Structure formats: structure tokens, C-alpha cells
Short mmCIF file of C-alpha atoms in Angstrom, two decimals:
data_model
loop_
_atom_site.label_atom_id
_atom_site.label_comp_id
_atom_site.label_asym_id
_atom_site.label_seq_id
_atom_site.Cartn_x
_atom_site.Cartn_y
_atom_site.Cartn_z
CA MET A 1 14.19 -24.34 -64.21
CA THR A 2 15.32 -27.48 -64.63
CA ALA A 3 13.74 -30.09 -61.98
CA VAL A 4 15.20 -32.08 -59.62
CA THR A 5 16.29 -35.81 -59.98
CA ASP A 6 18.39 -38.33 -58.51
CA SER A 7 20.64 -37.51 -60.58
CA PRO A 8 24.46 -37.20 -59.20
CA GLN A 9 25.38 -35.09 -61.62
CA SER A 10 23.36 -32.18 -60.78
CA THR A 11 24.71 -29.10 -59.26
CA LEU A 12 22.27 -26.40 -58.95
CA TRP A 13 20.33 -28.55 -56.30
CA TYR A 14 21.73 -30.26 -53.17
CA PRO A 15 21.60 -34.61 -54.29
CA VAL A 16 18.31 -35.46 -52.92
CA GLY A 17 16.03 -38.28 -53.25
CA ARG A 18 12.33 -38.53 -51.70
CA ARG A 19 13.46 -38.36 -48.36
CA GLY A 20 15.92 -35.75 -48.94
CA ILE A 21 12.66 -33.70 -50.41
CA ALA A 22 11.20 -34.39 -46.96
CA LEU A 23 13.70 -33.20 -45.22
CA SER A 24 14.33 -29.63 -47.18
CA VAL A 25 11.03 -29.27 -46.70
CA VAL A 26 10.76 -29.91 -42.81
CA LEU A 27 14.17 -27.48 -42.71
CA CYS A 28 12.25 -24.62 -44.85
CA ILE A 29 9.77 -24.48 -42.76
CA LEU A 30 11.70 -24.32 -39.49
CA PHE A 31 13.28 -20.99 -41.06
CA LEU A 32 10.07 -20.03 -41.79
CA LEU A 33 8.97 -20.20 -38.15
CA ALA A 34 12.40 -19.12 -37.17
CA SER A 35 12.12 -15.83 -38.56
CA PRO A 36 11.56 -12.62 -37.25
CA ALA A 37 8.57 -12.16 -39.85
CA ASN A 38 6.74 -15.21 -38.27
CA ALA A 39 7.96 -15.19 -34.57
CA GLN A 40 5.05 -15.13 -31.94
CA ASP A 41 6.37 -14.52 -28.47
CA SER A 42 4.00 -15.41 -25.36
CA SER A 43 2.61 -11.66 -25.56
CA GLN A 44 1.41 -11.94 -28.59
CA GLN A 45 -0.70 -14.87 -26.78
CA LEU A 46 -2.21 -13.39 -23.98
CA THR A 47 -5.67 -12.78 -23.19
CA PRO A 48 -6.87 -9.75 -21.83
CA ASP A 49 -7.85 -11.24 -18.16
CA GLN A 50 -4.27 -12.23 -18.56
CA MET A 51 -3.02 -9.00 -19.02
CA ILE A 52 -5.44 -7.76 -16.30
CA GLU A 53 -3.49 -10.33 -13.81
CA ILE A 54 -0.30 -9.61 -14.72
CA PHE A 55 -0.01 -6.49 -13.32
CA ASP A 56 -2.51 -7.53 -10.09
CA THR A 57 0.19 -10.22 -9.70
CA THR A 58 3.62 -8.31 -10.47
CA ALA A 59 5.21 -6.99 -7.37
CA LEU A 60 5.99 -3.31 -7.82
CA VAL A 61 8.82 -1.70 -6.65
CA ASP A 62 8.27 1.17 -3.84
CA VAL A 63 4.66 0.98 -4.07
CA ALA A 64 3.05 0.56 -0.27
CA PRO A 65 0.32 -1.63 -0.10
CA ARG A 66 -2.91 0.21 1.03
CA ALA A 67 -4.82 -1.41 4.14
CA ASN A 68 -7.37 0.79 4.80
CA TYR A 69 -9.93 2.50 3.21
CA PRO A 70 -9.42 6.12 2.36
CA SER A 71 -11.64 9.21 2.84
CA ILE A 72 -14.26 10.21 -0.03
CA THR A 73 -16.76 12.33 0.74
CA GLY A 74 -16.03 12.79 4.26
CA ASN A 75 -19.62 10.90 5.43
CA VAL A 76 -18.88 7.77 6.92
CA ALA A 77 -21.92 5.67 5.45
CA ALA A 78 -21.34 7.87 1.50
CA ASP A 79 -17.90 6.33 1.62
CA GLU A 80 -19.03 2.99 2.89
CA HIS A 81 -21.70 2.93 -0.23
CA ILE A 82 -18.74 4.02 -2.56
CA TYR A 83 -16.52 1.28 -1.13
CA GLN A 84 -18.99 -1.61 -1.49
CA LEU A 85 -20.12 -0.29 -5.34
CA ALA A 86 -16.24 0.17 -6.80
CA GLU A 87 -15.49 -3.51 -5.48
CA ALA A 88 -18.79 -4.99 -7.02
CA ARG A 89 -17.60 -3.41 -10.13
CA GLY A 90 -14.40 -5.26 -9.72
CA PHE A 91 -12.10 -1.91 -8.83
CA ARG A 92 -9.63 -2.97 -6.00
CA LEU A 93 -7.34 -0.92 -3.56
CA ARG A 94 -4.45 0.18 -4.57
CA GLY A 95 -1.01 0.60 -2.97
CA SER A 96 0.64 4.19 -3.43
CA TYR A 97 4.47 5.11 -4.72
CA VAL A 98 6.49 6.38 -1.98
CA GLY A 99 9.68 7.12 -3.93
CA PRO A 100 11.13 10.19 -6.00
CA THR A 101 9.42 10.55 -9.33
CA THR A 102 10.54 11.41 -13.31
CA GLN A 103 9.15 13.55 -15.09
CA VAL A 104 8.05 12.79 -18.80
CA ASP A 105 5.73 14.96 -21.20
CA GLY A 106 5.79 16.67 -17.87
CA VAL A 107 3.63 14.17 -15.87
CA PRO A 108 5.05 12.12 -12.74
CA LEU A 109 5.51 8.52 -12.99
CA HIS A 110 7.76 6.11 -11.26
CA PRO A 111 11.31 5.81 -12.76
CA LEU A 112 10.97 2.51 -14.17
CA ALA A 113 8.05 3.17 -15.82
CA ALA A 114 9.38 6.77 -17.47
CA ALA A 115 12.29 4.80 -19.08
CA GLY A 116 9.47 2.14 -20.68
CA TYR A 117 7.51 5.16 -21.64
CA THR A 118 10.33 7.18 -23.41
CA ALA A 119 11.23 3.73 -25.12
CA LEU A 120 7.71 3.64 -26.19
CA VAL A 121 7.05 6.84 -27.69
CA ALA A 122 10.71 6.38 -29.39
CA ASP A 123 9.25 3.68 -30.81
CA ALA A 124 6.07 5.32 -31.85
CA ARG A 125 7.85 8.39 -33.15
CA ALA A 126 9.94 5.48 -35.77
CA ASP A 127 6.93 4.82 -37.15
CA GLY A 128 5.71 8.05 -37.64
CA VAL A 129 3.52 8.20 -34.80
CA SER A 130 3.41 10.53 -31.65
CA LEU A 131 2.49 9.26 -28.51
CA SER A 132 1.80 11.57 -25.25
CA ALA A 133 0.91 11.40 -21.51
CA ILE A 134 -2.17 13.43 -19.56
CA PHE A 135 -1.82 11.77 -16.53
CA GLY A 136 0.84 9.69 -14.83
CA LEU A 137 1.11 9.35 -10.86
CA ARG A 138 -1.47 10.55 -8.63
CA ASP A 139 -1.98 10.73 -5.08
CA LEU A 140 -5.14 10.33 -3.40
CA ALA A 141 -6.45 14.15 -2.67
CA LEU A 142 -6.03 14.81 -7.09
CA GLN A 143 -8.28 11.52 -7.37
CA ARG A 144 -10.33 12.76 -5.42
CA THR A 145 -10.80 15.78 -6.80
CA LEU A 146 -11.34 13.75 -10.16
CA PHE A 147 -13.49 11.71 -8.55
CA MET A 148 -16.03 13.91 -6.75
CA ARG A 149 -16.16 16.49 -9.53
CA ARG A 150 -17.74 13.65 -11.45
CA ILE A 151 -19.90 12.24 -9.06
CA LEU A 152 -21.56 15.77 -7.48
CA ALA A 153 -22.08 16.64 -11.03
CA VAL A 154 -24.79 13.79 -11.17
CA THR A 155 -26.20 13.71 -7.23
CA THR A 156 -25.61 14.57 -3.54
CA VAL A 157 -23.11 13.03 -1.03
CA ALA A 158 -26.93 12.91 1.36
CA LYS A 159 -28.54 10.46 -1.47
CA ILE A 160 -25.34 8.61 -1.81
CA ALA A 161 -25.44 8.01 2.12
CA ALA A 162 -29.30 6.97 2.31
CA GLY A 163 -28.40 4.27 -0.37
CA THR A 164 -30.75 6.18 -3.18
CA ALA A 165 -28.13 7.13 -5.75
CA ASP A 166 -26.53 3.51 -6.18
CA SER A 167 -26.92 3.43 -9.97
CA ALA A 168 -25.50 6.91 -10.47
CA VAL A 169 -22.30 6.21 -8.56
CA THR A 170 -21.80 3.48 -10.81
CA ALA A 171 -22.46 4.91 -13.68
CA ALA A 172 -20.00 7.36 -12.64
CA MET A 173 -17.50 5.06 -12.30
CA CYS A 174 -17.24 4.03 -15.79
CA CYS A 175 -14.29 5.99 -16.54
CA VAL A 176 -12.71 7.67 -13.10
CA ALA A 177 -11.89 5.24 -10.18
CA PRO A 178 -12.67 6.64 -6.45
CA PRO A 179 -9.26 7.44 -4.59
CA GLY A 180 -7.73 4.62 -3.22
CA PHE A 181 -8.88 2.10 -5.65
CA SER A 182 -6.85 3.99 -8.74
CA LYS A 183 -3.89 2.38 -10.68
CA HIS A 184 -2.54 6.12 -11.26
CA HIS A 185 -1.24 5.62 -7.83
CA THR A 186 1.19 3.16 -7.69
CA GLY A 187 2.90 5.30 -10.56
CA HIS A 188 2.87 2.94 -13.21
CA ALA A 189 -0.44 4.07 -15.29
CA VAL A 190 -0.38 6.84 -17.93
CA ASP A 191 -3.23 8.01 -19.86
CA PHE A 192 -2.74 9.15 -23.25
CA ARG A 193 -4.47 11.30 -25.12
CA THR A 194 -6.86 10.62 -27.63
CA SER A 195 -6.25 10.65 -31.49
CA ASP A 196 -4.94 7.61 -34.08
CA ASN A 197 -2.55 7.11 -32.14
CA TYR A 198 -4.80 4.63 -30.12
CA SER A 199 -4.70 2.05 -32.99
CA TRP A 200 -0.53 2.09 -32.55
CA LEU A 201 -1.05 0.82 -29.51
CA THR A 202 -3.49 -1.73 -29.89
CA ARG A 203 -2.07 -3.19 -33.19
CA ASN A 204 -1.96 -6.97 -33.20
CA ASN A 205 -3.24 -7.45 -29.71
CA TYR A 206 -1.43 -4.88 -28.62
CA ALA A 207 2.24 -5.42 -29.81
CA ASN A 208 3.57 -2.33 -29.89
CA ALA A 209 2.31 -1.75 -26.30
CA LEU A 210 3.82 -4.72 -25.53
CA ALA A 211 7.30 -4.76 -26.89
CA ASN A 212 8.08 -2.15 -24.42
CA GLY A 213 6.75 -3.60 -21.40
CA TRP A 214 3.45 -1.98 -21.04
CA LEU A 215 -0.38 -3.31 -20.92
CA PRO A 216 -3.76 -1.81 -21.55
CA SER A 217 -5.07 -1.32 -18.23
CA TYR A 218 -8.81 -2.49 -19.08
CA PRO A 219 -8.17 -4.64 -22.10
CA THR A 220 -11.44 -4.91 -23.84
CA GLY A 221 -12.81 -7.86 -24.09
CA ALA A 222 -11.44 -9.16 -20.82
CA THR A 223 -13.89 -11.82 -19.27
CA VAL A 224 -13.17 -10.47 -15.32
CA LYS A 225 -14.96 -7.79 -13.54
CA TYR A 226 -12.07 -4.81 -13.58
CA GLY A 227 -13.84 -1.25 -12.48
CA PRO A 228 -13.96 1.36 -15.50
CA ASN A 229 -15.39 0.53 -18.59
CA PRO A 230 -14.54 1.92 -21.03
CA GLU A 231 -11.29 3.36 -20.24
CA ILE A 232 -9.19 2.40 -23.06
CA LEU A 233 -6.48 4.91 -23.35
CA GLU A 234 -4.66 4.06 -19.50
CA PHE A 235 -1.82 1.54 -19.98
CA VAL A 236 0.39 0.14 -17.12
CA TYR A 237 4.01 -0.43 -17.01
CA VAL A 238 5.26 -3.88 -15.57
CA GLY A 239 8.36 -4.34 -17.58
CA LEU A 240 9.34 -7.03 -20.03
CA ASP A 241 10.26 -9.51 -18.03
CA ALA A 242 6.70 -9.74 -16.99
CA ILE A 243 5.57 -9.63 -20.03
CA HIS A 244 7.58 -12.02 -22.47
CA CYS A 245 8.58 -14.88 -20.13
CA GLY A 246 5.36 -16.43 -20.56
CA ASP A 247 5.05 -20.33 -19.20
CA ASP A 248 8.90 -19.85 -18.23
CA CYS A 249 8.76 -17.48 -16.14
CA PRO A 250 9.11 -18.47 -12.35
CA PRO A 251 5.99 -18.52 -9.75
CA VAL A 252 5.35 -14.49 -9.16
CA ARG A 253 6.94 -13.96 -5.95
CA SER A 254 4.48 -10.95 -3.91
CA TYR A 255 6.04 -8.31 -1.85
CA ALA A 256 5.05 -8.69 2.02
CA ARG A 257 2.12 -6.74 2.71
CA ALA A 258 2.25 -4.69 5.86
CA ASN A 259 1.37 -1.58 7.81
CA LEU A 260 3.04 0.56 10.43
CA GLU A 261 0.49 1.84 12.71
CA GLU A 262 2.55 3.90 15.44
CA LEU A 263 5.94 4.80 15.54
CA GLU A 264 6.03 6.44 18.60
CA ALA A 265 8.90 8.55 20.45
CA GLY A 266 10.58 7.52 23.89
CA PRO A 267 13.77 8.91 25.69
CA ASN A 268 16.04 7.65 23.16
CA GLN A 269 14.13 4.71 22.12
CA ILE A 270 11.14 4.57 19.63
CA ARG A 271 8.58 1.97 19.43
CA ILE A 272 7.21 0.59 16.00
CA HIS A 273 3.59 -1.05 16.01
CA GLY A 274 2.01 -2.68 13.37
CA TRP A 275 1.68 -6.08 11.00
CA ALA A 276 3.53 -7.41 7.98
CA TYR A 277 2.91 -10.87 6.33
CA ASP A 278 4.31 -12.28 2.86
CA PRO A 279 1.03 -13.32 1.14
CA ASP A 280 2.92 -16.44 -0.69
CA PHE A 281 3.73 -17.73 2.83
CA GLU A 282 1.06 -15.99 5.06
CA ALA A 283 1.38 -18.86 7.48
CA PHE A 284 5.30 -18.10 8.18
CA THR A 285 6.66 -15.36 10.71
CA THR A 286 8.00 -12.61 8.61
CA VAL A 287 10.53 -9.50 9.80
CA VAL A 288 10.57 -5.96 9.54
CA HIS A 289 14.31 -3.57 9.60
CA VAL A 290 14.14 -0.27 10.95
CA TYR A 291 16.80 2.73 9.18
CA ALA A 292 17.21 5.50 10.11
CA PHE A 293 18.23 9.07 8.47
CA TYR A 294 19.87 10.91 11.04
CA ASP A 295 19.44 14.70 11.68
CA GLY A 296 18.64 15.51 7.38
CA SER A 297 21.71 12.96 6.52
CA GLN A 298 20.63 11.15 3.02
CA VAL A 299 22.84 7.48 4.34
CA PRO A 300 20.45 5.42 6.61
CA VAL A 301 21.77 3.94 9.40
CA ALA A 302 20.17 0.49 10.96
CA LEU A 303 18.94 0.75 14.62
CA ASP A 304 20.77 -1.66 16.93
CA THR A 305 18.48 -4.68 16.80
CA PRO A 306 17.03 -3.59 13.62
CA VAL A 307 15.25 -6.70 12.93
CA VAL A 308 12.01 -6.79 14.33
CA ARG A 309 9.92 -9.99 14.27
CA ALA A 310 6.04 -9.59 13.13
CA GLY A 311 5.25 -12.46 15.22
CA GLY A 312 2.27 -11.36 17.42
CA PHE A 313 -0.68 -12.05 17.45
CA ARG A 314 -3.12 -10.18 15.48
CA PRO A 315 -6.67 -11.73 15.04
CA ASP A 316 -8.34 -8.43 13.25
CA VAL A 317 -5.21 -8.99 10.74
CA ASN A 318 -6.09 -12.53 10.13
CA ARG A 319 -9.45 -11.75 9.84
CA ALA A 320 -9.10 -8.65 7.52
CA PHE A 321 -7.10 -10.98 5.07
CA ALA A 322 -8.52 -14.53 5.65
CA ILE A 323 -5.12 -15.73 6.92
CA GLU A 324 -3.21 -18.10 9.51
CA GLY A 325 -0.58 -16.94 11.59
CA ASN A 326 1.13 -14.44 14.05
CA HIS A 327 1.69 -11.12 11.87
CA GLY A 328 1.61 -8.02 14.56
CA PHE A 329 4.97 -6.64 15.56
CA ASN A 330 5.36 -3.90 18.73
CA ARG A 331 8.91 -3.42 19.56
CA ALA A 332 10.83 -0.76 20.96
CA LEU A 333 14.41 0.36 19.52
CA SER A 334 17.61 2.20 20.83
CA ILE A 335 17.90 5.78 18.64
CA ARG A 336 19.61 8.97 19.40
CA SER A 337 18.79 12.14 20.35
CA GLY A 338 17.57 14.38 17.20
CA ASN A 339 14.95 15.07 14.70
CA HIS A 340 15.24 12.07 12.38
CA ARG A 341 13.46 10.46 9.69
CA VAL A 342 12.54 6.60 10.37
CA CYS A 343 11.75 3.85 7.75
CA ALA A 344 10.29 0.44 8.10
CA TYR A 345 10.62 -2.34 5.35
CA SER A 346 9.36 -5.47 5.09
CA LEU A 347 11.15 -8.51 4.22
CA SER A 348 10.19 -11.60 2.47
CA VAL A 349 10.72 -14.98 2.51
CA ASP A 350 11.31 -18.01 -0.25
CA PRO A 351 9.47 -21.43 -0.34
CA ASP A 352 12.01 -22.52 2.46
CA GLY A 353 11.30 -20.19 4.62
CA ASN A 354 14.17 -17.81 4.43
CA LEU A 355 14.60 -14.53 3.82
CA ASP A 356 14.49 -13.38 0.49
CA ASP A 357 15.69 -10.16 -1.67
CA LEU A 358 11.91 -8.82 -1.78
CA ASN A 359 12.17 -5.73 0.41
CA ARG A 360 9.34 -3.21 0.32
CA LEU A 361 9.33 0.29 2.13
CA ILE A 362 6.37 0.23 4.44
CA ASP A 363 6.06 3.81 5.38
CA CYS A 364 9.24 6.58 7.07
CA ARG A 365 7.92 9.27 9.76
CA ASN A 366 10.24 12.22 10.99
CA VAL A 367 10.38 11.79 14.42
CA THR A 368 11.98 14.06 17.66
CA ILE A 369 14.05 12.04 19.97
CA THR A 370 14.60 13.67 23.28
CA ASP A 371 16.34 12.13 26.38
CA GLN A 372 12.91 12.62 27.84
CA ALA A 373 9.77 11.25 27.23
CA PRO A 374 6.47 12.70 27.70
CA ALA A 375 4.12 11.14 29.66
CA ARG A 376 1.25 9.99 27.69
CA GLY A 377 -2.47 8.41 28.20
CA VAL A 378 -5.98 8.13 27.49
CA TYR A 379 -9.21 10.18 29.00
CA ASP A 380 -11.67 7.06 28.51
CA PHE A 381 -14.47 8.23 29.91
CA LEU A 382 -16.80 10.24 31.94
CA ALA A 383 -20.08 9.22 34.06
CA ALA A 384 -22.60 10.45 36.14
CA ASN A 385 -23.85 8.79 39.14
CA GLY A 386 -26.58 11.39 41.37
CA ASP A 387 -23.94 13.64 43.12
CA THR A 388 -20.54 11.46 41.80
CA LEU A 389 -18.52 11.31 38.99
CA THR A 390 -16.65 8.43 37.90
CA VAL A 391 -13.04 9.22 36.18
CA TYR A 392 -11.30 6.37 33.81
CA GLY A 393 -8.14 5.76 31.78
CA TRP A 394 -4.43 5.34 31.41
CA ALA A 395 -1.61 6.88 31.63
CA TYR A 396 2.28 6.20 31.56
CA ASP A 397 5.47 7.80 30.52
CA LEU A 398 8.36 5.56 28.67
CA ASP A 399 11.03 7.24 30.89
CA ALA A 400 9.97 4.68 33.48
CA GLU A 401 7.38 2.55 31.53
CA THR A 402 6.41 0.37 34.59
CA GLN A 403 5.78 3.13 37.43
CA ALA A 404 2.34 4.11 37.91
CA LEU A 405 1.72 8.11 37.43
CA SER A 406 0.13 10.67 39.38
CA VAL A 407 -2.91 12.14 38.09
CA GLU A 408 -3.97 14.86 38.07
CA ILE A 409 -8.09 15.66 38.33
CA HIS A 410 -9.24 19.62 37.96
CA VAL A 411 -13.04 20.16 38.23
CA ASP A 412 -13.76 23.81 36.49
CA GLY A 413 -10.25 24.44 36.42
CA VAL A 414 -9.56 23.80 39.96
CA LEU A 415 -7.38 20.98 41.39
CA ALA A 416 -9.92 18.37 42.61
CA ASP A 417 -7.65 15.82 43.72
CA THR A 418 -4.44 13.95 42.46
CA ILE A 419 -4.49 10.34 42.40
CA ASN A 420 -2.17 7.41 40.81
CA ALA A 421 -3.51 5.30 37.77
CA ASP A 422 -2.35 2.31 39.09
CA MET A 423 -4.79 0.10 38.24
CA ALA A 424 -4.24 -2.90 35.99
CA ARG A 425 -4.99 -2.33 32.00
CA LEU A 426 -3.79 -5.30 30.30
CA ASP A 427 -5.43 -4.41 27.19
CA VAL A 428 -3.11 -1.17 27.35
CA ASN A 429 0.15 -3.24 27.88
CA LYS A 430 -0.96 -5.76 25.27
CA ILE A 431 -1.28 -3.02 22.67
CA LEU A 432 1.41 -0.99 24.00
CA GLY A 433 4.10 -3.46 24.73
CA VAL A 434 4.86 -2.06 28.01
CA SER A 435 4.31 -3.80 31.62
CA GLY A 436 2.98 -2.11 34.64
CA PRO A 437 -0.02 -0.91 36.13
CA HIS A 438 -0.71 2.15 34.36
CA GLY A 439 -4.73 2.20 34.79
CA PHE A 440 -7.06 5.06 36.36
CA ASP A 441 -10.90 4.37 37.55
CA HIS A 442 -11.58 7.02 40.60
CA LYS A 443 -14.66 8.89 41.76
CA LEU A 444 -15.59 11.90 43.19
CA VAL A 445 -18.43 13.58 44.75
CA VAL A 446 -19.22 17.23 43.03
CA SER A 447 -22.30 19.70 43.69
CA ALA A 448 -25.34 19.88 41.43
CA GLY A 449 -24.84 21.00 38.01
CA THR A 450 -22.44 20.51 34.97
CA HIS A 451 -19.27 20.26 35.06
CA GLU A 452 -15.96 19.82 33.30
CA VAL A 453 -13.56 17.73 34.63
CA CYS A 454 -9.87 18.03 33.14
CA ILE A 455 -7.02 15.29 33.37
CA PHE A 456 -3.93 15.75 34.07
CA ALA A 457 -0.94 13.29 33.30
CA VAL A 458 2.66 14.08 35.47
CA GLY A 459 5.88 13.10 33.52
CA ILE A 460 8.59 11.36 35.57
CA ASP A 461 11.90 10.71 34.72
CA ARG A 462 14.04 7.32 34.59
CA VAL A 463 14.61 7.25 38.03
CA GLY A 464 10.93 7.73 39.00
CA GLN A 465 10.78 11.09 39.86
CA SER A 466 8.21 14.32 38.82
CA ASP A 467 10.44 16.03 35.81
CA GLY A 468 7.68 18.95 36.51
CA SER A 469 6.29 18.20 32.91
CA LYS A 470 2.10 17.59 32.77
CA VAL A 471 0.25 16.68 29.68
CA ALA A 472 -3.19 17.16 28.84
CA LEU A 473 -5.11 14.01 28.15
CA GLY A 474 -8.32 15.93 28.00
CA CYS A 475 -11.63 17.13 29.21
CA ARG A 476 -15.31 16.12 29.55
CA THR A 477 -18.51 17.49 30.82
CA ALA A 478 -21.17 15.87 32.94
CA THR A 479 -24.42 16.97 34.58
CA THR A 480 -25.23 16.02 38.68
CA PRO A 481 -28.85 16.57 39.79
CA SER A 482 -29.67 18.87 42.15
#
């Protein structure tokens, strides 16, 4: 080959001198760096800790946050031990997917994860590799079965409750999460069958998985505590956007966290009670939208004034999540009579405090709405002092929520007295969002012996007249000395 010279007669090469050679070298390097064989996106640079963080911070669509610990063994003390051991190992509560699923390879998944799984399997097949899943979405019941099967193989519930089986429980968590703590609850996780396909998934820092929006749930080499170890065959879907944008990603936005604690049916109305807050802007008061699917309809209808402000004082929520601000909601909404499915959605706020499009389903409840509401109340306690019994509780009727109800006291199956629930109960009014007197605190003298005392609340209509209904608030037993 003819050497490159400064001669202008050379026709095989662009005319270059020393500066030209340098420029050619730079262009060559840039070309090589830009070529597909040498391209590296941000996904190839992800550390194991970053992979875990991406899943934990990605807002998963239609995954309702879990505010409470689920029952595991049926024994409160044993469950408390399991919760503490799980969190010490790095497990965290996971939300549950509440939407329709798509079946792939015989396992249910979130539709987005199912599409990502199909693409991943197709890529593997093109490389001559066969991938198949053995687990997808799991509800609490299935997760509880899997967890208890492993736990009861090594210890007993009594030993867990006594705190003498901590090491056995911790060891059992190596490969299965307690119910409520599994990523499978989200509908975005799959377990692959054990075979040589694992090397295809992990090749080049999980490049094949990452290229289809999948991350290892528990990547080897992570320094943060993350729960099971090892659990190499579980992968989670987050989508390409969450993986590939790298440093150019916009700040990760979170859905509002919320809980629908009660949905009470009244006369042509419902009352919703719960809390909601936005983790990104916890001091802001967020809102809740409420929709009804009337009489089996598939089309949601916004209730009149469906925007409910979560601005009530909830110190219990603030303590639980170490946040500030007011985040409770308690609101009555008009609704027509019939059998309906009512759904509540939490809305997030943007950095300017305006509502954005990150809406999350909180929960749906089936309700039967009539033109008349039943009375309700609580029989708090029955106390005996000598020959005197004291009954204490509250009762009210949404048909005329400011009016005091009549309450019947039955002793040993016989009507002993009728009183009015006309004592102030500010605690009840605050929790239920009602006004008026609704408490009762009444004494009655009985003969010596053991007596069963039952309480009934008498319902009223919208004008405050008895509607002929009675609601049993419960029965309690007390003994007076002879």
C-alpha cells in the first residue's frame, strides 16, 4: 500500500498533512464509539444497588399501596416477630395490583409486564434460548401458603410467638417472602425456570433483560439489604424508560399513597373515610376522586362533587410515615339508589402544587344504596358495681344524623328500659364527620346474678320519626353480687 504523503497528486487518500492525520484519527475514534458494537447506554452501567432502587422508585400503574401489615399465622405475637425479622433482612411492604391480568405461559401478569415478557421471550428464542415462567402475580393467600409451608417445615407458630425461632424464620426467608412483602403482589415479577437460560439473562450485566425493560429482583453483588438471598431467578418489569434514560431521566415522580378505610352506605349517599398524601410533596393537601359504576355498568360516573380534599388532621398517619401536614378525608357524597361499585382514586401534585396526571386507584367497594339508611352504633362496654349495671356506647342514623336516637336495653331477653342516645360524643363526631349528640351512658338496677344485656338502636326516617327498624349493637354479660 502506498504510504500517505503530503503530495497533492495522491488520489487514494484525502489530502492530509499532520493536522489532517490527527483529524482522521479523531473521526475514526468517534465512528468506532458511535458504532453499535461499541455503544453503551446507561443500562449497561447500572450497579446492583441501582437496579434495586429503580424498581423501588418506579411508579407502577394500578398497584394499590399497602398501608397495613397482613395476617400471616393468625397469631398476633408470631406475626409481629415475622414483620420485624423481615424488615431487618431488608424486605419491605409491597402494594397489590388491582387491575385485570394477562396470562402468559400460564401465569398471570400486569398487562404491561406481560407485553414486556413476550418481547423478552421472543429475543431469547432468536438466540436459540427458551425462557418460561413458573410464577407471576401472587395474591396474599397464595404467598401465605408458600411462606407457611416453608416456615412450618422448620419451626412452629408457638415458637415464633415466643421469640425462640428467630434464626429459623430468618433462614426460611432466604427464598420466599412473607405475605405482603413479595414483589409478586405487584403483577410485575416473574420467576423463571431453572436452566441454562439464566446465563442468557445475566450476560453482559443483564443486558438482554435490561433491553426489554426487565431487572433482576435481587442482583448479585448488591450492598443494600433487600430480603431473600439468593433469589436469582426472579425478575421484575419496569419498562425501558425507567432503565435507559440514565442521567437524562426526569426526577422520578411517585403516586400518592392512600387508604380507603371505610365506605359507608347511607340514604342516597355514601360516606368515604381514609387518608392520602404525596410522598414527593408531603406537606401539600392532595385530593381524592370518587366514581360509581351504577348497577353493573362498565362506564364510571363521577359523583356530584367527586373531588374530596384530604385535608383532615390525621396524626396517626403522620406518625406512621414520619410526615407532616393534614392528610385525612371524611366526606359524604350523593349517589342514587341501587347496587353499585364505588371506586376512589388518589391524585398526585406536581412541584408547583398543581394536580398532575399520576392518578392511582385506592380501592373499590360494592355498596347497596337505598332511600333509607339503617341505624348504626357501638356498644362500648358493660360494667357492674354492686346491684347496678352501666351501659355505654353510641348510636346514630344517617337519615337524620344530627338527631339523638332511642336505644332499647334488654336484660335477659326482656325490654328493661328505653333511653335516648343524647350525650355528647365528640370523638365519634370527629371520626364519622357528623354532628349532634349520639352517646349513651345509662345505669340500671338489677337483681343478683349473671345477666345478659343487649342494646338495640331504633332507626328514624329523614324527618326524625321512627321508621320501625331496630339494629342490634350487641350483647354483653355481667354478674352482680348477691
